[in-house]
Coordinates of C-alpha atoms and ligand atoms in Angstrom, one line a residue:
X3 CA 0.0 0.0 0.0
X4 CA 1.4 3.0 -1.0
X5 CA -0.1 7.0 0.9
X6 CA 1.8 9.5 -1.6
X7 CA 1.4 13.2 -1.0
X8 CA 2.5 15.5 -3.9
X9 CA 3.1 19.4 -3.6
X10 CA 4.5 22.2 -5.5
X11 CA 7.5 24.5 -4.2
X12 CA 9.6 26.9 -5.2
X13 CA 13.3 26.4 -5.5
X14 CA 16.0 28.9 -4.5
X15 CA 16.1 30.1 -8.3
X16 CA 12.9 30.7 -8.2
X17 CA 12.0 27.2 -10.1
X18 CA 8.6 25.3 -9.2
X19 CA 9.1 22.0 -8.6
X20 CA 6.0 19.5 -8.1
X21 CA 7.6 16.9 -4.9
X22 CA 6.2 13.7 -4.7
X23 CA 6.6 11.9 -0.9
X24 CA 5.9 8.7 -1.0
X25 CA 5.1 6.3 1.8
X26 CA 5.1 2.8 1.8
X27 CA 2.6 1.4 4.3
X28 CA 3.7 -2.0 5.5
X29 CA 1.9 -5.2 6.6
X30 CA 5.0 -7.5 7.4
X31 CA 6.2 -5.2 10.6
X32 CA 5.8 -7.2 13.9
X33 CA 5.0 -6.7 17.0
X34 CA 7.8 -8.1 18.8
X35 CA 5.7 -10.1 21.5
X36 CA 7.9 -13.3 21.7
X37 CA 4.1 -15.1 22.9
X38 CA 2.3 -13.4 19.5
X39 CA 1.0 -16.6 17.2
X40 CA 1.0 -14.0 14.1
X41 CA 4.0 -12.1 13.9
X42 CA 7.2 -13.7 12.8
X43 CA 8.7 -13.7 16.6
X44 CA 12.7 -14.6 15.4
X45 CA 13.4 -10.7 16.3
X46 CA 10.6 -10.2 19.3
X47 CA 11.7 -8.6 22.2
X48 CA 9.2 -8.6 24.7
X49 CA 9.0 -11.2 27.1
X50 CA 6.7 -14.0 26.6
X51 CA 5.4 -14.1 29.9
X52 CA 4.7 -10.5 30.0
X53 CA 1.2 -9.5 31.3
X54 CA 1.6 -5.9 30.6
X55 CA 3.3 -4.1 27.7
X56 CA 4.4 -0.7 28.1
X57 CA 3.6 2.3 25.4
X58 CA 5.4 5.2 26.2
X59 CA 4.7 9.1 25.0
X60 CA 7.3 11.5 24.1
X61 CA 7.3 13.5 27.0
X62 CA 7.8 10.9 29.0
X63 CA 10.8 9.3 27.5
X64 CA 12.3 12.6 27.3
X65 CA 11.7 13.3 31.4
X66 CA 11.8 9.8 32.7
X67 CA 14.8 8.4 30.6
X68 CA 16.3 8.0 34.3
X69 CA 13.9 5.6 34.9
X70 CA 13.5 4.0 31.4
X71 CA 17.3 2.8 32.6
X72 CA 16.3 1.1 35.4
X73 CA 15.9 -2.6 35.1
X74 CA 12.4 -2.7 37.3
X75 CA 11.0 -1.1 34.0
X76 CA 10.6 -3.4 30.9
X77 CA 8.8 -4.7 28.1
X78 CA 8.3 -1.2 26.5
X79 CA 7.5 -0.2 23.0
X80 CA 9.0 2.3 21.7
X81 CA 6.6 3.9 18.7
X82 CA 9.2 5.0 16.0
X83 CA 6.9 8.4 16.1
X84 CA 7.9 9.1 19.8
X85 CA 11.7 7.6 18.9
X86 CA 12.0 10.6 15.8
X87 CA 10.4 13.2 17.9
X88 CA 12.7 12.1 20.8
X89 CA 15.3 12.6 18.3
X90 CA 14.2 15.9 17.2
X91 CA 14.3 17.6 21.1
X92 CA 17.0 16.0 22.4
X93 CA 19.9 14.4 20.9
X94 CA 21.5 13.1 24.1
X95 CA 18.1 11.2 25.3
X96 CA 17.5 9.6 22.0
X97 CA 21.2 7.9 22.1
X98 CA 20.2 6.7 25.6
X99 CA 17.0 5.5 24.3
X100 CA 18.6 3.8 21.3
X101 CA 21.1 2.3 23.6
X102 CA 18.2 0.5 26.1
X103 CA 16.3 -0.6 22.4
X104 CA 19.5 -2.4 21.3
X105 CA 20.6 -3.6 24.9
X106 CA 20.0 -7.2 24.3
X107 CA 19.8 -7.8 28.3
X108 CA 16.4 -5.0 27.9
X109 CA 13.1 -5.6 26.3
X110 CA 12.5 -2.7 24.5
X111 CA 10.7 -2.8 21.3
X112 CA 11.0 -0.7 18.6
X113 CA 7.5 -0.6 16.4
X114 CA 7.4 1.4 13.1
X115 CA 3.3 2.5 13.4
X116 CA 4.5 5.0 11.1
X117 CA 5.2 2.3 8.5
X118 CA 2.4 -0.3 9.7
X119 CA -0.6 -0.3 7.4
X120 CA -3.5 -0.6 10.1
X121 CA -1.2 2.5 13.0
X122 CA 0.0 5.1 9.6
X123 CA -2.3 8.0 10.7
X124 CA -2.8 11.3 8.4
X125 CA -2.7 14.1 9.8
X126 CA -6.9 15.6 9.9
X127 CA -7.9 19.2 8.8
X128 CA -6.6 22.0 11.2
X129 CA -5.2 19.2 13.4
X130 CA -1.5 20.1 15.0
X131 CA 1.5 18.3 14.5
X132 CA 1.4 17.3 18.6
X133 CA -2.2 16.6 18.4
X134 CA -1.7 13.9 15.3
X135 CA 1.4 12.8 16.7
X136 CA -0.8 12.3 20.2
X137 CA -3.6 10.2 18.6
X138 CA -1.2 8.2 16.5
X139 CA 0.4 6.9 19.9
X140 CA -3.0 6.1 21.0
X141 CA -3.8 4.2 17.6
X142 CA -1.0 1.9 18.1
X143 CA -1.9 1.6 21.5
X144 CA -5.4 0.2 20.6
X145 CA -4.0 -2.1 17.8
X146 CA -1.4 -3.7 20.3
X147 CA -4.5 -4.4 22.8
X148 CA -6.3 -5.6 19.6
X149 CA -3.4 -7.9 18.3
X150 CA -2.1 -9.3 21.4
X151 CA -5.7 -10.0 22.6
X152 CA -6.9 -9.6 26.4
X153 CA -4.3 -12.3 28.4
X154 CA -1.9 -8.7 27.9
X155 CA -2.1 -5.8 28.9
X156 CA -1.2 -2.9 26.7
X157 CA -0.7 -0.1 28.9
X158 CA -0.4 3.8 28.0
X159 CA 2.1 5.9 30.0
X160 CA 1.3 9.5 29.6
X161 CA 1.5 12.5 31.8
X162 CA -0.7 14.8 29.2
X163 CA -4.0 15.0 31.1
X164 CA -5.6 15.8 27.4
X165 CA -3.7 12.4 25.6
X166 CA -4.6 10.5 28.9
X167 CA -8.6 11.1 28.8
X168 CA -9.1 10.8 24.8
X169 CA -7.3 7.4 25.6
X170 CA -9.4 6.2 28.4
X171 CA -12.3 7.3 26.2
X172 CA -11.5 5.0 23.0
X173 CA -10.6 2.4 25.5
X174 CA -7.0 2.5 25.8
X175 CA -5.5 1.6 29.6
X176 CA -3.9 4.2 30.2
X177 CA -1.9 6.0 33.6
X178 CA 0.5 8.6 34.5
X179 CA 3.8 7.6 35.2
X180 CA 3.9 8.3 39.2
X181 CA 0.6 5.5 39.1
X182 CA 2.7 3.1 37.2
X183 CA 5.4 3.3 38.9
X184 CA 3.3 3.5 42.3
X185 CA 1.6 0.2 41.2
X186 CA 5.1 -1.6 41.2
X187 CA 5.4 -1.3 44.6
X188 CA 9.0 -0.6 44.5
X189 CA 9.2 2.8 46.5
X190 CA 12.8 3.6 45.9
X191 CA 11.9 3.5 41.6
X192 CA 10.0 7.0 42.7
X193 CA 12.6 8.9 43.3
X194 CA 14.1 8.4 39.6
X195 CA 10.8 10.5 38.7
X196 CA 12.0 14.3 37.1
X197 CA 10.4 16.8 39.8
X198 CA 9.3 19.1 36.9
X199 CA 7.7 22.5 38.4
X200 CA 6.3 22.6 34.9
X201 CA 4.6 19.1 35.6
X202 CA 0.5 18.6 35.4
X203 CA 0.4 18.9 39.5
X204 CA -3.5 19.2 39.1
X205 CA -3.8 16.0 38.2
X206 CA -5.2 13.3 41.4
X207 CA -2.2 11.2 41.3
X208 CA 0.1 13.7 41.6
X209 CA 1.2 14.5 45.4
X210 CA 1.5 18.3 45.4
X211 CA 4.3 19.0 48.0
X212 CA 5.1 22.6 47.0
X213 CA 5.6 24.4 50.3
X214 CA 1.9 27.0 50.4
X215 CA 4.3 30.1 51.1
X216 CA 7.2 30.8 49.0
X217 CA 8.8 33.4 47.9
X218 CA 10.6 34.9 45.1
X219 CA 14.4 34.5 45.6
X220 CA 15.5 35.3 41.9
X221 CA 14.4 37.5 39.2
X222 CA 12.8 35.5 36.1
X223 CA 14.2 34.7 33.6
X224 CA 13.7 36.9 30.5
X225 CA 11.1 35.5 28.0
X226 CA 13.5 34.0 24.5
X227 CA 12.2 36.8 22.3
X228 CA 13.1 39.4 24.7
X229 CA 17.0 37.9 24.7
X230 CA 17.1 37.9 21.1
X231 CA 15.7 41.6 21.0
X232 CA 18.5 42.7 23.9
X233 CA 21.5 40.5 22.4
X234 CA 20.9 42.3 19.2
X235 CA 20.4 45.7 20.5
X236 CA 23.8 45.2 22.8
X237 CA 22.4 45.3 25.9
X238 CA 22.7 41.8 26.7
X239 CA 25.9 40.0 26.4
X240 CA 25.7 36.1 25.5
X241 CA 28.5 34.0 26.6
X242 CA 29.5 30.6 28.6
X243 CA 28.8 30.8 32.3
X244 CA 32.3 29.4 34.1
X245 CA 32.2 28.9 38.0
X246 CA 35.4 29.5 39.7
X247 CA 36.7 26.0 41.3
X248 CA 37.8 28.0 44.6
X249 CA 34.6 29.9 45.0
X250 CA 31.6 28.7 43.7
X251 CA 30.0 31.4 44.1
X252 CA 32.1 33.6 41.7
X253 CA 31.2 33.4 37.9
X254 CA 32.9 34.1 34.8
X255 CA 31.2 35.2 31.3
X256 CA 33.5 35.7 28.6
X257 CA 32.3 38.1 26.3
X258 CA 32.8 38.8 22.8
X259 CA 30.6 41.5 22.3
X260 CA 32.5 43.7 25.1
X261 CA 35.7 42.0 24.7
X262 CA 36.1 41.2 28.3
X263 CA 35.5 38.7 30.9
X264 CA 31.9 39.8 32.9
X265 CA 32.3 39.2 36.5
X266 CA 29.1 37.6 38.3
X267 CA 29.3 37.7 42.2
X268 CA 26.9 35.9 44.1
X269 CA 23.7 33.7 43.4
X270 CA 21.5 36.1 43.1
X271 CA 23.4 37.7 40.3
X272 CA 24.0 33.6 38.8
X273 CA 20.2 33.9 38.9
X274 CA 20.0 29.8 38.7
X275 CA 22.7 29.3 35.9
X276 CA 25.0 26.4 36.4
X277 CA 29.1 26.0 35.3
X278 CA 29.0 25.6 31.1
X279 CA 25.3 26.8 30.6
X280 CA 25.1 29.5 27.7
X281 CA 23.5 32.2 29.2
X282 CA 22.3 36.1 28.6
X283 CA 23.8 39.0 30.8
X284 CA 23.2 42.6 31.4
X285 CA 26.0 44.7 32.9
X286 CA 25.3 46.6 36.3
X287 CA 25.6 50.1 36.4
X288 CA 29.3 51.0 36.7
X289 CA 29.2 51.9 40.2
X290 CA 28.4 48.6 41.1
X291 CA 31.1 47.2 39.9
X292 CA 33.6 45.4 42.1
X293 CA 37.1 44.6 42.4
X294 CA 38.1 41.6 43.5
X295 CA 39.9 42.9 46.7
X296 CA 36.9 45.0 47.8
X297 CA 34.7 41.7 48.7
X298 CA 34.2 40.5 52.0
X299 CA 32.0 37.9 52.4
X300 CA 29.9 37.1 55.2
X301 CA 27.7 33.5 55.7
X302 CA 24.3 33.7 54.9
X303 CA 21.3 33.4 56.7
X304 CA 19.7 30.5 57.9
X305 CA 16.3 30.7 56.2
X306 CA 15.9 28.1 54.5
X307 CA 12.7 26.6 53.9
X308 CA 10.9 24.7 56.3
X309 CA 10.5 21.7 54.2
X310 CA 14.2 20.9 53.7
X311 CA 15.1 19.3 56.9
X312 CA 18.6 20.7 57.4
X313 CA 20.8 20.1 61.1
X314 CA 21.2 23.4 62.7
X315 CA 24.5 25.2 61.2
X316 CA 24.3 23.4 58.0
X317 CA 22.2 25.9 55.9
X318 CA 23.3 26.7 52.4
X319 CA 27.1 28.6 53.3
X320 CA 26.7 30.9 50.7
X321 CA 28.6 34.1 51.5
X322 CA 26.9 37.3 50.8
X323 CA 28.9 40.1 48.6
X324 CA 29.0 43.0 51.0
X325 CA 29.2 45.8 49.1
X326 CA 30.6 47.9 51.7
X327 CA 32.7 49.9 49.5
X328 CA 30.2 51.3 47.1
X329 CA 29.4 54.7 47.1
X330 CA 33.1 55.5 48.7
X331 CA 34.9 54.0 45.9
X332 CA 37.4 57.0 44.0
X333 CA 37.6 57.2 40.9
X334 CA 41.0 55.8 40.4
X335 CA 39.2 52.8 41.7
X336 CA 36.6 52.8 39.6
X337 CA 38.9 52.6 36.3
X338 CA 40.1 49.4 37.8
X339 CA 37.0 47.6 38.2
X340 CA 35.9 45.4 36.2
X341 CA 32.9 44.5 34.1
X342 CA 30.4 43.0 36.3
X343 CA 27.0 42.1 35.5
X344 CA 23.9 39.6 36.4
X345 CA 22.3 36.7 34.2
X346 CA 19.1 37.7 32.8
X347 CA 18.4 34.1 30.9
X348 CA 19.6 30.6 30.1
X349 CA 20.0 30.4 26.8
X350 CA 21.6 26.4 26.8
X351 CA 21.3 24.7 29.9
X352 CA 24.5 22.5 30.3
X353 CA 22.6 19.9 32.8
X354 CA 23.8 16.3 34.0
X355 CA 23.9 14.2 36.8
X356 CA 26.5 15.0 39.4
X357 CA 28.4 12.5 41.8
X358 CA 28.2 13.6 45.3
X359 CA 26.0 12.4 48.6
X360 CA 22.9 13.8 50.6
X361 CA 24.0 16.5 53.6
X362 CA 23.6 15.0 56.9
X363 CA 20.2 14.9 58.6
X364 CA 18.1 13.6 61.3
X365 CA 15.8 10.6 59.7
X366 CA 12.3 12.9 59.7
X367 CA 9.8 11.2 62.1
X368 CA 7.6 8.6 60.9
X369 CA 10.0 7.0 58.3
X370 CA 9.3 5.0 55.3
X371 CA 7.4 8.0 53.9
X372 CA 8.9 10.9 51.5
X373 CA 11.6 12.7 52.7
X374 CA 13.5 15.8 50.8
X375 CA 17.2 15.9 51.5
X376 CA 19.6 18.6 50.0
X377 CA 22.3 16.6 47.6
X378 CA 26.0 18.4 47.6
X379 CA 27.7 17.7 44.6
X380 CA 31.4 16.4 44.6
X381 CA 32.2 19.3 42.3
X382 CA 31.9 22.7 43.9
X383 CA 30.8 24.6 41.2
X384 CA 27.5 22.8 41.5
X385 CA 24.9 24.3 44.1
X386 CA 23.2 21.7 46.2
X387 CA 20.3 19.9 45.1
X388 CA 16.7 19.3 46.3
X389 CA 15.7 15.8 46.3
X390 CA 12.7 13.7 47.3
X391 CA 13.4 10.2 48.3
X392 CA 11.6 7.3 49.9
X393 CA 14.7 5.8 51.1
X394 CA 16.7 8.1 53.1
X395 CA 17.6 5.6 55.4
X396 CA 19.7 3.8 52.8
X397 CA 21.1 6.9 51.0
X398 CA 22.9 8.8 54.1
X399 CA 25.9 6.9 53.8
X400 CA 26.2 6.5 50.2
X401 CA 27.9 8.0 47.3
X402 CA 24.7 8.7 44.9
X403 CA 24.4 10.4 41.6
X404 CA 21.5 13.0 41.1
X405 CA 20.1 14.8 37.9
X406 CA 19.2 18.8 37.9
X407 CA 15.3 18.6 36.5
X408 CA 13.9 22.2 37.2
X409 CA 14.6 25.4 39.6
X410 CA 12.3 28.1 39.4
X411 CA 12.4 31.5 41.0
X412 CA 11.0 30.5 44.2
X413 CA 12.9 28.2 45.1
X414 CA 16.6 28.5 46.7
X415 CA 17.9 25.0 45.4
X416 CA 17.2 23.5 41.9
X417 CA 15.2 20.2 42.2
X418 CA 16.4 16.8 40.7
X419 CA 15.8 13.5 40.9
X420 CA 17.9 10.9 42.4
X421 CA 19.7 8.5 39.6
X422 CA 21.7 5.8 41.4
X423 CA 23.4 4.7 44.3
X424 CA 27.4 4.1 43.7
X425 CA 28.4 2.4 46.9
X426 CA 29.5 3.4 50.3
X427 CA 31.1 6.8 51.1
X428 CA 34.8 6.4 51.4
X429 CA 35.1 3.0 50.2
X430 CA 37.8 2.4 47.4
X431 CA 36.2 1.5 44.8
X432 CA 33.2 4.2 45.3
X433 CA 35.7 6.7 45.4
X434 CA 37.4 5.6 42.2
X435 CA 33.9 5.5 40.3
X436 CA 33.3 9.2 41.6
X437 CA 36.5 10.3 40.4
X438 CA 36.0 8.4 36.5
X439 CA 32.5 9.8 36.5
X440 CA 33.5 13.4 37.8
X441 CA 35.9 13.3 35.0
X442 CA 33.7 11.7 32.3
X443 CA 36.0 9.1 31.6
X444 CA 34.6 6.2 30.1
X445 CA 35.7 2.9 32.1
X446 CA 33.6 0.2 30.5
X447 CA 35.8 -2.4 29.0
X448 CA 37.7 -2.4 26.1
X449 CA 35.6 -3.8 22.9
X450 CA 36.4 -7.0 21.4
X451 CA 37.2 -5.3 17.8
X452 CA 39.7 -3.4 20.3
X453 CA 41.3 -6.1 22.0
X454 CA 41.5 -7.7 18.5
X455 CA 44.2 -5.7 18.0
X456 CA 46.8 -6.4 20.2
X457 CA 49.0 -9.3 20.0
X458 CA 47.7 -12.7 21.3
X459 CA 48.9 -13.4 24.9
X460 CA 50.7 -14.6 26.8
X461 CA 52.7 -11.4 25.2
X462 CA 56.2 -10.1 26.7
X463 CA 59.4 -8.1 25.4
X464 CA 61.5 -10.5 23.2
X465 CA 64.9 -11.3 23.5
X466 CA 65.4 -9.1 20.4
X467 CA 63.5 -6.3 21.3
X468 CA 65.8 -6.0 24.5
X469 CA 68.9 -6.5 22.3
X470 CA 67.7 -3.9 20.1
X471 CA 70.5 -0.9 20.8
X472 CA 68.2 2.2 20.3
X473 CA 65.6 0.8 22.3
X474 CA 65.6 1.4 26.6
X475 CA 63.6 -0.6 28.7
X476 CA 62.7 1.7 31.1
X477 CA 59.8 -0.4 32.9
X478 CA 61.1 0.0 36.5
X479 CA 60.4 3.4 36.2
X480 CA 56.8 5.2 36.6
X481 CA 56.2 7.4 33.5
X482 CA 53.0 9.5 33.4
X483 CA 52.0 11.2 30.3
X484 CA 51.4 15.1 30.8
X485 CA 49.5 15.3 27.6
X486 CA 46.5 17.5 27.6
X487 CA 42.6 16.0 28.0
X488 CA 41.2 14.4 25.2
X489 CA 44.6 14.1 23.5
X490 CA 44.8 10.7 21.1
X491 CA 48.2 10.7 20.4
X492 CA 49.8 10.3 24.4
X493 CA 53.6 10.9 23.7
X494 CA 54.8 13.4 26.1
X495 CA 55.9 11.5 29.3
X496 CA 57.5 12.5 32.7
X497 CA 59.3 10.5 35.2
X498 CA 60.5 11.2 38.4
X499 CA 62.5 9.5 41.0
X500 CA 63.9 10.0 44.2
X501 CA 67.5 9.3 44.2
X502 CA 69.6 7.8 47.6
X503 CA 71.7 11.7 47.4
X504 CA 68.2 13.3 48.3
X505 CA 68.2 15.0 44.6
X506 CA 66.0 13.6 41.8
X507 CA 65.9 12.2 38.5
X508 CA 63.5 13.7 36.3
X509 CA 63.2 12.0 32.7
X510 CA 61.8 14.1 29.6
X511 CA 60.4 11.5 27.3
X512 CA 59.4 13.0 23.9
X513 CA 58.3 10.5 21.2
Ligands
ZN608 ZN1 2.3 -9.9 16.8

């Protein structure tokens, strides 16, 4: 069956061209049930024992992928309309995604509806991309529950109130992600959920825990348009935020625009940008700008909010910029001082999950229900971390990894979820892990195409190689590479020994 779709348009020289899309519709695409008696079941990935078969929407693949990892969640479909849509928002979650659909030890499924004869949906009059997109989810939905028959259960996982009733009203199962994952009785699996402020919080299932009085501790964010408008105008300056390492709360911007480095003191002045986000920032006026030496720095208040359970003492230790000097600055000063300014938007977020563990605190009375912990990161550029966890008990001790999800203006922290536990606080091994994922080095093992390329072992130096007169063995001596990050060709090598005299050997290899 061929759906072909012709239309004219006009080329760069002006040309009018008549396109022709076509699209083959299928009927040989399987389902990937290993228990179906129709499809071809060589390449199924779903277990055949499975009572319930996940269909997941966009939005949440692209907010729960955190969860989509871990192994309590399986047998999923993946609808090759949510996979190129996935694609389209966000690169980084679709290779994640990919990599759970070809993880042989996972059961996810890809399903091309948008190839499948009886899923292919057209888009209707005056319906919108999302909309179409939406019911052609729910189509595939119902022909799953149709094909597989009522010994499964095809569920829906959506978090779009809208998607979620037209479903239950064509007689799809459907449920938000918090019931799912509710219904698996696994408490810790909700704390992978993203805290999104943005999230449907009207919806029943949805605990609302957002403290009744809040208020504003930075200044919004300026609406995209407006940025745009400023940058061109030259009254914003658009640059990479960098945190200094010895004082987190010290930002860099450099900028081309004004040719300088823009200081930004403090967090109110980060206004919520993290170390590598892209962000937009206006300049104060002059005579608020600072020099370095001027700062003193005092601890900040204790007034946190009352839902973060901290120890006494342990409140965020933010210093305050005491701007003591202004006003009796001179003007000799004042040529000195540099460029300093505040963010007015994010223009990239440069979000990941952090290594680091939760800040002390008393277990909250009543355990074995929610508790929100503050998460410090390892790295210091990276402000602590709101979390909700049902199993604070078991995280105190631990080395964990967390992922930023959201911080609006009311809130002093951002909110994130927790990702995984990496062992025990100061264990070895822990330790090591923190460091390799700190420094994003990859420590899986080596592939086999890789190790197919060293010689067979046992391997050792020959008797020739030793003989060889322009070759040293120089194996009793530790040689580290000072070769920059990143670098693929490691030939610049140190050594350094400590010789009986008390001076030292140091060795300059160049190769
Ligand atoms: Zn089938």
């Amino acid at each position: 069956m061929l759906q072909s779709k012709s239309f004219v348009r006009k080329t760069k020289q002006g040309k009018v061209v008549k396109v022709v899309r076509e699209h083959y519709l299928r009927d040989d695409i399987y389902c990937g049930a290993s228990s179906c008696k129709v499809c071809d079941s060589s390449g199924a990935r779903l277990t055949s024992s499975a009572s319930t078969i996940l269909i997941v929407d966009t939005n949440v693949v692209l907010n729960q992928i955190d969860l989509l990892e871990n192994q309590a969640i399986d047998d999923v479909v993946i609808l090759s309309v949510v996979l190129e849509e996935v694609k389209n928002k966000n690169l980084a979650v679709y290779n994640r995604l990919r990599a759970l659909c070809s993880n042989s030890m996972r059961k996810f499924f890809v399903f091309s509806n948008e190839y499948h004869r009886d899923t292919y949906v057209k888009a209707m009059v005056g319906e919108s991309p999302n909309d179409r997109n939406d019911r052609a989810i729910r189509v595939a939905a119902q022909w799953y529950q149709n094909h597989l028959g009522n010994a499964t259960r095809v569920l829906l996982i959506t978090n779009d109130r809208e998607n979620k009733r037209k479903a239950t009203e064509e007689g799809i199962s459907a449920e938000t992600v918090e019931s799912y994952v509710k219904s698996l009785g696994q408490p810790g699996l909700l704390d992978l959920l993203v805290q999104t402020s943005s999230q449907d919080v009207g919806m029943e299932e949805v605990e609302d825990l957002r403290p009744s009085k809040r208020k504003i501790i930075y200044t919004e964010h300026k609406p995209m348009s407006e940025i745009t408008a400023g940058l061109h105008r030259g009254i914003y300056h658009q640059g990479k935020l960098r945190v200094n390492r010895y004082n987190p709360f010290e930002a860099y911007v450099g900028s081309e625009s004004i040719g300088d480095e823009i200081i930004i003191y403090g967090r109110p002045n980060m206004n919520r940008a993290f170390d590598g986000d892209i962000v937009a920032v206006e300049l104060l006026p002059q005579d608020q700008w600072h020099e370095e030496k001027s700062l003193s720095i005092v601890d900040e208040e204790d007034d946190e909010e009352e839902n973060v359970h901290l120890v006494p003492n342990s409140a965020d230790d933010a210093p305050r910029v005491m701007n003591q000097l202004q006003g009796s600055v001179g003007d000799a000063n004042a040529v000195l001082s540099r460029p300093s300014g505040c963010v007015v938007g994010v223009i990239k977020r440069n979000w990941h999950s952090y290594c680091g563990s939760l800040e002390p605190m008393p277990m909250p009375a009543g355990s074995g229900g929610v508790a929100h912990a503050l998460f410090v990161s390892k790295d210091r550029r990276i402000p602590k971390i709101r979390i909700q966890t049902r199993q604070l008990g078991n995280l105190l001790d631990k080395r964990i990894v967390v992922a930023v999800d959201s911080w609006d203006c009311l809130s002093r922290y951002p909110s994130g979820h927790y990702v995984r536990t990496i062992g025990e606080i100061g264990d070895r091994d822990t330790e090591s892990e923190v460091v390799l994922i700190e420094n994003d080095i990859d420590a899986r093992p080596f592939a086999s195409q890789i190790l197919a390329c060293l010689p067979p072992l046992p391997w050792s130096v020959s008797s020739e190689d030793l003989a060889n007169p322009i070759r040293q063995d120089l194996r009793h001596v530790r040689v580290c590479s000072v070769d920059p990050p990143g670098c693929k060709d490691i030939d610049d090598a140190l050594h350094c020994t400590a010789l009986p005299d008390g001076n030292f050997e140091v060795g300059v290899r160049i190769l």
